Amino acid sequence: MTRFQLLGQLSLWLAIILAIVAGTLCFYLYRREVSQSERRSARLLPWLRAIAVALVVFMLTEPALQHRKREGTPGKLTIVIDDSESMTLKDGQASNRYQRAINHLLNSDSELLTKLAEDHEMRVVRASSAQAVELWSATLEKHAELPASSSDWLVKTFHSQTELGEFVDRDDSTVLVLLTDGQVNHGQTFIEAANEKTTGQTIFTVGFGPSVSPPELSIQSVEHPDRLFRRDRLAGKVVFNDSTPAGKNFQLQAFHGEELVWEQSLTTEGSGQRAIAFNFPIEPLIQKLTSGTSDESSERSKNSAVPLTIRFQISGEVVDSIVEMRPYDIRLWGALHRSRILMVDGRSRWEARYLKNVFERDPFWEIVPVIAESDDILATGPRFPIGENQPQFPIDRDELMKFDLVILGDFPLDLLSNEQQQWLVDFVAESGGGLVIVDGQRDEWAKADRTIVGQLLPVERLAVDRAKSKSAVEESAKPTSLAFVDLTSIGRSLAALDIRESELDDAVESWKALPRLQWYAPTRSTFGTEVLAMLKNQNDTSTEEALNPFLATRLNGAGRVLYSASDETWRWRYKVADKVHQRFWNQMARWVMRTPYLAESEFVSLDAGRMNYQEGEPIEIRSRLRKNGTTPLRDADVQAIISRDGLPPIVINLTPNQELPGIYNGTATNLPAGNYRVKVFANGVPREMLDIETEFNVSAKPSVELNEKSADVVSLKRLAESTGGKYLSESELPDLIDLLQPFSQGKIIETETLLWQSYYWFVPVVILLAIEWLLRKRLGLI
């Protein structure tokens, strides 16, 4: 095979341009000299001189003809460089494994590829699976130039898994050379691939990386909550691998931006996986992100939470002596406002006292307890507190709508005006607020059917025969008559009702083991109500349908109502204090309350769930739309617009929730890693009313490539020996020249004809100039 090439420093196009410029200039000057001649042959002289000059200038590029031919049967060789993520490890050296591999191949001193190309038809590829990217080849038909620098073969993105067994299985070259660390973690192993091959291919393996795992001190994961209130403390656990020699000091640190927010000094133990707890406040971080604003009582901003990114890393004297360590980032939401609870009760009964304490102790909640008091002066019965320093029922509808949950206890419902009761109905049905009704022994809720707020009651409250109440109390004192809680099939599937201390415990039996309730209201479930738990006596064998409901719930418009038939859950504190009682009410309150949105305005609320997702996880997007600021916007055509820098926006259709008016939901799937922003668009709604957005991050899946830092020397040796090849360390790579010579029965002979030094180029120039001289003499110009 023969091909034309240039050996000089000038490129082909530059040489052509220079030749044309020189020839054109010569033609122009020469034409002026012969322009006075009337003979037609004189017009050829400028052309002859210009062509000759152009050929002479083009000789500066040193044109040549390269001839390649086979002599015998050259071997067929493929060299594969592993480009999986484990090849980015540096093993304590200046360059990573991949860079060292290409540096060995392109080393000008060893001329490894040049010498191998004399005896083989070969190609160099990079691959981590059956799909390979060709870097260079030298065959009879094609001989690419070697790059001037190894940087031409570098790669920006390394693959997250190694499937080189698939490449071995499909490659059909005579000899295969693998430059890899041998860590195959997907698909066929090297040995399986070699056993399945039908051709007699010989494989040589070159191992990169240490034969045993080096000392390692690396963060594996960080356990943390997804969302915290601004006054909370970020508490969690850092899990890291410690396989370094014991006794070396290091620091485990957490940074927010460039600010150190937590640090713990530790000493290596060489014990493998360890876990260290961390705990630090996030309020200073949120104050900086919000310019120091900390007034929670002010009007809520469009963004009810800010994103926090915390970087965990290891530093200290031990760092320089072990493998490369990478920081670990976590992302979470820092809520600017606590969830607000309004609690209304007719007296300071035991249940009301303990509920108030539960929510006051928890920084997640802000509770306003409105407890009725007796009017001793007018002797008119109970009344709500009056006075500026007393918690009061909201004075207008908008003030009530700012709460997320309302707890109504046992109080005379006529203490609320019809207008206030209608506010409560709107709070649940239109704003999506949560309502909890805790019944009591004064039977105030038995009269609820005559009130506006009574329509929210999810059960039919039966009246108590007062004439029999004394004997009923005496009867209930008997141990066999005390009621225990029995979860229904619906309740057993609800995570909010899981009070187990361990996943090994039985959920139903955990409830039955609680202290018995001595009083409960007689009720009957109604249409559309879901009964979560029943009250049952020890010898009662009734079915779920016949038992007395203890916890019952029902959706009402956009919100949810939960009813408790007893005000004696405080008895669950017996001998265990808050362990069960506080957990139960916290879980149920979060389940019933209006689900908080990350971004809210008067007309739209928007949420995309957690701050951070992993690739492949679905992202649930939800939005609540209102017209006139309060009335739910029903059956609108709503889309979520998901944008990311450098990518076109993604449009997700949000479908209306048939049970919750004004609520729209959608799911985004298969998003690549990156930072995203979300806005909503609704037909017929002015864009300025939808001018809020939220964000989330998608992280790449954790790579299994970096779990093992050593080279799998055993597998690489077995693969090479099973095919008649040999295993080499990276320092022995130049030995391939001698080792591969027996696998080629011929050579590729390459010769060159230097046109710029040959008669093939010189003779045409001489002929052109001779013809010009003869014509000039004939025309009398000499």
XYZ file of N, CA and C in Angstrom, residues 200-361:
486
model
N -7.780 -19.585 19.474
C -6.613 -19.785 20.326
C -5.894 -18.492 20.609
N -6.572 -17.536 21.146
C -5.976 -16.234 21.432
C -5.054 -16.317 22.653
N -3.922 -15.634 22.562
C -2.984 -15.545 23.690
C -3.142 -14.185 24.337
N -3.218 -14.188 25.678
C -3.467 -12.944 26.409
C -2.303 -12.666 27.344
N -1.785 -11.458 27.241
C -0.786 -10.960 28.175
C -1.459 -9.906 29.052
N -1.199 -9.961 30.341
C -1.805 -8.999 31.268
C -0.716 -8.181 31.939
N -0.977 -6.885 32.072
C -0.052 -5.961 32.731
C -0.820 -5.317 33.879
N -0.409 -5.590 35.114
C -1.133 -5.124 36.285
C -0.701 -3.751 36.747
N -1.689 -2.916 37.064
C -1.437 -1.583 37.607
C -2.057 -1.500 38.993
N -1.276 -1.044 39.953
C -1.750 -0.966 41.327
C -1.061 -1.990 42.200
N -1.091 -1.792 43.516
C -0.424 -2.713 44.441
C -1.140 -4.054 44.498
N -0.404 -5.100 44.827
C -0.978 -6.443 44.875
C -1.818 -6.663 46.118
N -1.642 -5.849 47.137
C -2.463 -5.934 48.350
C -3.062 -4.556 48.592
N -4.212 -4.539 49.244
C -4.892 -3.266 49.495
C -4.018 -2.368 50.349
N -3.830 -1.125 49.917
C -3.009 -0.196 50.703
C -3.779 0.279 51.930
N -3.089 0.848 52.901
C -3.789 1.423 54.058
C -4.813 2.447 53.583
N -5.987 2.409 54.189
C -7.068 3.270 53.721
C -7.768 3.930 54.898
N -8.082 5.197 54.722
C -8.865 5.951 55.682
C -9.819 6.806 54.862
N -10.994 6.289 54.578
C -11.900 6.951 53.645
C -13.322 6.915 54.156
N -14.062 7.991 53.873
C -15.464 8.100 54.272
C -16.321 7.279 53.319
N -17.106 6.368 53.872
C -17.973 5.512 53.074
C -19.371 6.096 52.922
N -19.926 6.640 53.987
C -21.273 7.200 53.938
C -21.469 8.126 55.131
N -22.519 8.944 55.055
C -22.896 9.832 56.150
C -24.403 9.703 56.351
N -24.797 9.289 57.536
C -26.212 9.182 57.863
C -26.685 10.513 58.431
N -27.789 11.052 57.862
C -28.249 12.380 58.270
C -29.716 12.557 57.897
N -30.433 13.482 58.561
C -31.825 13.765 58.182
C -31.882 14.563 56.892
N -33.040 14.528 56.225
C -33.199 15.247 54.960
C -33.664 16.684 55.153
N -34.295 16.950 56.314
C -34.835 18.283 56.540
C -34.802 18.585 58.035
N -34.358 19.802 58.380
C -34.280 20.219 59.778
C -34.827 21.630 59.918
N -35.349 21.922 61.111
C -35.729 23.279 61.431
C -34.468 24.078 61.768
N -34.524 25.380 61.529
C -33.326 26.218 61.670
C -32.697 26.152 63.058
N -33.496 25.884 64.092
C -32.944 25.822 65.440
C -32.539 24.404 65.837
N -32.697 23.465 64.932
C -32.277 22.098 65.216
C -30.753 21.985 65.162
N -30.288 20.865 65.627
C -28.881 20.497 65.482
C -28.789 19.361 64.468
N -27.839 19.481 63.576
C -27.619 18.427 62.592
C -26.867 17.292 63.284
N -27.549 16.193 63.467
C -26.956 15.042 64.154
C -27.002 13.843 63.223
N -25.942 13.085 63.240
C -25.883 11.908 62.393
C -24.645 11.095 62.676
N -24.211 10.350 61.669
C -23.111 9.415 61.866
C -22.270 9.357 60.593
N -20.949 9.481 60.756
C -20.010 9.321 59.645
C -19.447 7.906 59.695
N -19.659 7.166 58.626
C -19.139 5.802 58.537
C -17.899 5.829 57.636
N -16.767 5.380 58.165
C -15.541 5.407 57.364
C -14.747 4.125 57.567
N -13.894 3.851 56.597
C -13.060 2.647 56.621
C -11.674 3.007 57.150
N -11.256 2.354 58.205
C -9.953 2.611 58.823
C -9.135 1.321 58.798
N -8.274 1.214 57.774
C -7.397 0.047 57.685
C -5.934 0.464 57.769
N -5.705 1.621 58.347
C -4.343 2.122 58.494
C -3.718 1.601 59.785
N -2.386 1.623 59.897
C -1.745 1.202 61.144
C -2.236 2.043 62.316
N -2.405 1.406 63.444
C -2.943 2.088 64.627
C -1.967 3.138 65.148
N -2.549 4.182 65.767
C -1.728 5.158 66.462
C -1.463 6.445 65.722
N -1.999 6.622 64.500
C -1.762 7.860 63.768
C -2.926 8.817 63.994
N -2.596 10.097 64.172
C -3.610 11.099 64.465
C -4.208 11.673 63.185
N -5.488 11.966 63.230
C -6.153 12.628 62.106
C -7.381 13.363 62.628
N -7.940 14.222 61.779
C -9.127 14.993 62.144
C -10.255 14.677 61.156
N -11.436 14.440 61.701
C -12.644 14.285 60.916
C -13.356 15.630 60.972
N -13.565 16.262 59.811
C -14.047 17.638 59.779
C -15.289 17.767 58.906
N -16.084 18.783 59.225
C -17.253 19.136 58.408
C -17.164 20.613 58.066
N -17.345 20.931 56.782
C -17.257 22.305 56.308
C -18.573 22.708 55.655
N -18.958 23.957 55.904
C -20.032 24.588 55.138
C -19.377 25.687 54.319
N -19.210 25.433 53.018
C -18.376 26.325 52.224
C -16.938 26.202 52.689
N -16.339 27.322 53.084
C -14.967 27.314 53.607
C -14.940 27.355 55.126
N -16.116 27.357 55.750
C -16.189 27.474 57.202
C -16.200 26.103 57.865
N -15.303 25.910 58.823
C -15.269 24.679 59.602
C -16.392 24.726 60.642
N -17.330 23.769 60.559
C -18.480 23.794 61.470
C -18.430 22.671 62.501
N -17.584 21.683 62.278
C -17.467 20.582 63.242
C -16.149 19.868 63.009
N -15.521 19.419 64.099
C -14.247 18.708 63.974
C -14.082 17.791 65.169
N -13.512 16.627 64.914
C -13.187 15.713 66.007
C -11.833 15.084 65.731
N -10.970 15.152 66.723
C -9.640 14.542 66.605
C -9.728 13.074 66.970
N -9.141 12.238 66.112
C -9.220 10.794 66.288
C -7.851 10.177 66.070
N -7.750 8.906 66.396
C -6.528 8.137 66.180
C -6.880 6.877 65.417
N -6.065 6.545 64.431
C -6.339 5.350 63.637
C -6.245 4.098 64.503
N -7.067 3.110 64.154
C -7.109 1.854 64.909
C -6.812 0.643 64.037
N -6.933 0.794 62.699
C -6.731 -0.355 61.818
C -7.789 -1.422 61.998
N -8.972 -1.011 62.445
C -10.017 -1.985 62.795
C -11.065 -2.175 61.717
N -10.903 -1.533 60.562
C -11.911 -1.664 59.508
C -12.940 -0.559 59.612
N -14.191 -0.918 59.424
C -15.250 0.098 59.395
C -15.523 0.656 60.784
N -15.608 1.979 60.860
C -15.911 2.677 62.107
C -17.019 3.683 61.860
N -17.669 4.094 62.924
C -18.728 5.103 62.841
C -18.532 6.119 63.957
N -18.575 7.405 63.593
C -18.416 8.490 64.557
C -19.638 9.395 64.472
N -20.262 9.666 65.614
C -21.433 10.543 65.668
C -20.993 12.001 65.593
N -21.818 12.824 64.956
C -21.563 14.260 64.915
C -22.842 14.992 65.315
N -22.677 16.213 65.780
C -23.808 16.996 66.245
C -23.388 18.453 66.304
N -24.037 19.311 65.525
C -23.721 20.732 65.567
C -24.943 21.529 65.115
N -25.073 22.785 65.563
C -26.247 23.596 65.211
C -26.173 24.084 63.769
N -27.340 24.245 63.153
C -27.367 24.760 61.778
C -27.861 26.196 61.716
N -28.329 26.740 62.841
C -28.872 28.101 62.811
C -27.849 29.128 62.335
N -26.566 29.085 62.778
C -25.602 30.065 62.255
C -25.425 29.970 60.744
N -25.518 28.768 60.207
C -25.360 28.600 58.762
C -26.543 29.209 58.026
N -27.752 28.977 58.555
C -28.948 29.514 57.908
C -28.974 31.026 58.011
N -28.534 31.575 59.145
C -28.509 33.027 59.295
C -27.607 33.682 58.255
N -26.482 33.060 57.944
C -25.592 33.620 56.920
C -26.231 33.546 55.537
N -26.933 32.434 55.272
C -27.561 32.284 53.957
C -28.751 33.203 53.775
N -29.378 33.609 54.886
C -30.564 34.467 54.808
C -30.252 35.879 55.294
N -28.984 36.264 55.241
C -28.534 37.602 55.650
C -28.885 37.905 57.092
N -28.864 36.861 57.940
C -29.071 37.077 59.359
C -30.510 37.206 59.781
N -31.469 37.040 58.860
C -32.871 37.159 59.237
C -33.259 36.008 60.143
N -33.836 36.292 61.285
C -34.213 35.244 62.222
C -35.586 35.464 62.832
N -36.359 36.386 62.276
C -37.679 36.687 62.819
C -38.690 35.696 62.294
N -38.967 34.659 63.089
C -39.880 33.616 62.648
C -41.324 34.081 62.653
N -41.638 35.111 63.406
C -43.011 35.569 63.483
C -43.390 36.466 62.317
N -42.408 36.872 61.510
C -42.703 37.714 60.358
C -43.392 36.909 59.279
N -43.903 37.611 58.277
C -44.612 36.955 57.182
C -43.688 35.956 56.497
N -44.205 34.773 56.182
C -43.367 33.737 55.597
C -42.906 34.146 54.207
N -41.651 33.875 53.925
C -41.089 34.216 52.632
C -41.482 33.183 51.600
N -41.136 33.450 50.344
C -41.466 32.508 49.276
C -40.769 31.180 49.498
N -39.545 31.215 49.981
C -38.822 29.984 50.260
C -38.879 29.700 51.755
N -39.515 28.594 52.122
C -39.650 28.267 53.537
C -38.472 27.436 54.035
N -37.496 27.158 53.159
C -36.305 26.407 53.548
C -35.150 26.814 52.646
N -33.941 26.661 53.143
C -32.750 26.966 52.350
C -31.911 25.698 52.213
N -31.241 25.527 51.077
C -30.408 24.326 50.897
C -29.081 24.458 51.635
N -28.691 23.384 52.299
C -27.409 23.339 53.005
C -26.562 22.223 52.409
N -25.307 22.530 52.120
C -24.353 21.529 51.649
C -23.204 21.455 52.645
N -23.018 20.286 53.219
C -21.959 20.074 54.207
C -20.952 19.080 53.632
N -19.682 19.449 53.644
C -18.616 18.592 53.117
C -17.835 17.984 54.281
N -17.823 16.663 54.346
C -17.047 15.942 55.352
C -15.730 15.494 54.726
N -14.633 15.648 55.474
C -13.335 15.226 54.959
C -12.419 14.838 56.109
N -11.351 14.143 55.750
C -10.336 13.704 56.715
C -9.047 14.462 56.435
N -8.416 14.957 57.477
C -7.156 15.674 57.314
C -6.233 15.311 58.471
N -4.978 15.697 58.330
C -4.010 15.416 59.388
C -2.772 14.732 58.862
N -1.874 14.345 59.747
C -0.583 13.774 59.373
C -0.717 12.453 58.645
N -1.818 11.753 58.858
C -1.973 10.441 58.250
C -2.296 10.533 56.764
N -2.753 11.692 56.314
C -3.239 11.827 54.944
C -2.149 11.556 53.919
N -0.937 12.057 54.160
C 0.130 11.947 53.170
C 0.674 10.534 53.015
N 0.350 9.641 53.945
C 0.964 8.316 53.923
C 0.031 7.231 53.401
N -1.182 7.586 52.989
C -2.132 6.574 52.514
C -2.690 6.987 51.172
N -3.594 6.163 50.650
C -4.152 6.420 49.333
C -4.988 7.688 49.351
N -5.247 8.190 48.135
C -6.003 9.430 47.979
C -7.373 9.335 48.659
N -7.710 10.370 49.434
C -8.996 10.406 50.117
C -9.848 11.513 49.518
N -11.126 11.225 49.349
C -12.004 12.181 48.714
C -13.055 12.651 49.713
N -13.437 13.941 49.632
C -14.470 14.436 50.554
C -15.831 13.818 50.233
N -16.729 13.914 51.185
C -18.079 13.358 51.042
C -19.073 14.478 51.335
N -19.898 14.823 50.356
C -20.859 15.909 50.505
C -22.235 15.371 50.859
N -22.926 16.062 51.769
C -24.328 15.779 52.039
C -25.123 17.057 51.783
N -26.382 16.892 51.404
C -27.256 18.039 51.129
C -28.573 17.835 51.862
N -29.071 18.894 52.454
C -30.333 18.816 53.182
C -30.988 20.187 53.184
N -32.260 20.218 53.597
C -33.004 21.465 53.691
C -32.984 21.973 55.129
N -32.751 23.250 55.281
C -32.869 23.903 56.578
C -34.130 24.751 56.586
N -35.157 24.292 57.296
C -36.446 24.981 57.305
C -36.341 26.289 58.078
N -36.910 27.358 57.513
C -36.851 28.664 58.154
C -37.927 28.834 59.220
N -38.985 28.034 59.122
C -40.106 28.202 60.039
C -40.477 26.860 60.646
N -40.837 26.883 61.935
C -41.332 25.678 62.571
C -42.769 25.400 62.131
N -43.155 24.138 62.197
C -44.552 23.802 61.933
C -45.376 24.261 63.129
N -46.507 24.894 62.854
C -47.291 25.544 63.902
C -48.521 24.714 64.247
N -48.771 24.605 65.552
C -49.921 23.860 66.069
C -50.785 24.799 66.911
N -52.084 24.742 66.678
C -53.055 25.402 67.548
C -53.781 24.316 68.329
N -53.683 24.363 69.661
C -54.363 23.381 70.496
C -55.446 24.077 71.320
N -56.675 23.571 71.212
C -57.815 24.153 71.918
C -58.416 23.078 72.818
N -58.579 23.389 74.126
C -59.174 22.424 75.050
C -60.012 23.158 76.089
N -60.915 22.373 76.707
C -61.823 22.983 77.666
C -61.266 23.082 79.063
N -60.189 22.381 79.348
C -59.597 22.435 80.681
C -58.186 21.839 80.598
N -57.450 22.019 81.642
C -56.080 21.512 81.656
C -56.086 20.071 82.157
N -56.678 19.195 81.375
C -56.741 17.779 81.747
C -55.371 17.136 81.498
N -55.205 15.906 81.994
C -53.906 15.240 81.877
C -53.441 15.167 80.418
N -54.354 14.776 79.531
C -53.962 14.626 78.126
C -53.505 15.948 77.543
N -54.228 17.036 77.848
C -53.858 18.347 77.311
C -52.499 18.790 77.840
N -52.239 18.533 79.133
C -50.953 18.934 79.703
C -49.785 18.226 79.021
N -49.926 16.911 78.871
C -48.810 16.151 78.301
C -48.634 16.428 76.807
N -49.761 16.644 76.095
C -49.634 17.004 74.679
C -48.920 18.342 74.530
N -49.280 19.291 75.359
C -48.618 20.601 75.316
C -47.112 20.432 75.555
N -46.737 19.605 76.522
C -45.323 19.387 76.815
C -44.596 18.706 75.665
N -45.273 17.725 75.034
C -44.662 17.000 73.910
C -44.228 17.963 72.821
N -45.116 18.873 72.442
C -44.831 19.747 71.307
C -44.007 20.966 71.701
N -44.037 21.360 72.969
C -43.184 22.469 73.389
C -41.730 22.052 73.473
N -41.469 20.796 73.829
C -40.077 20.336 73.957
C -39.410 20.118 72.606
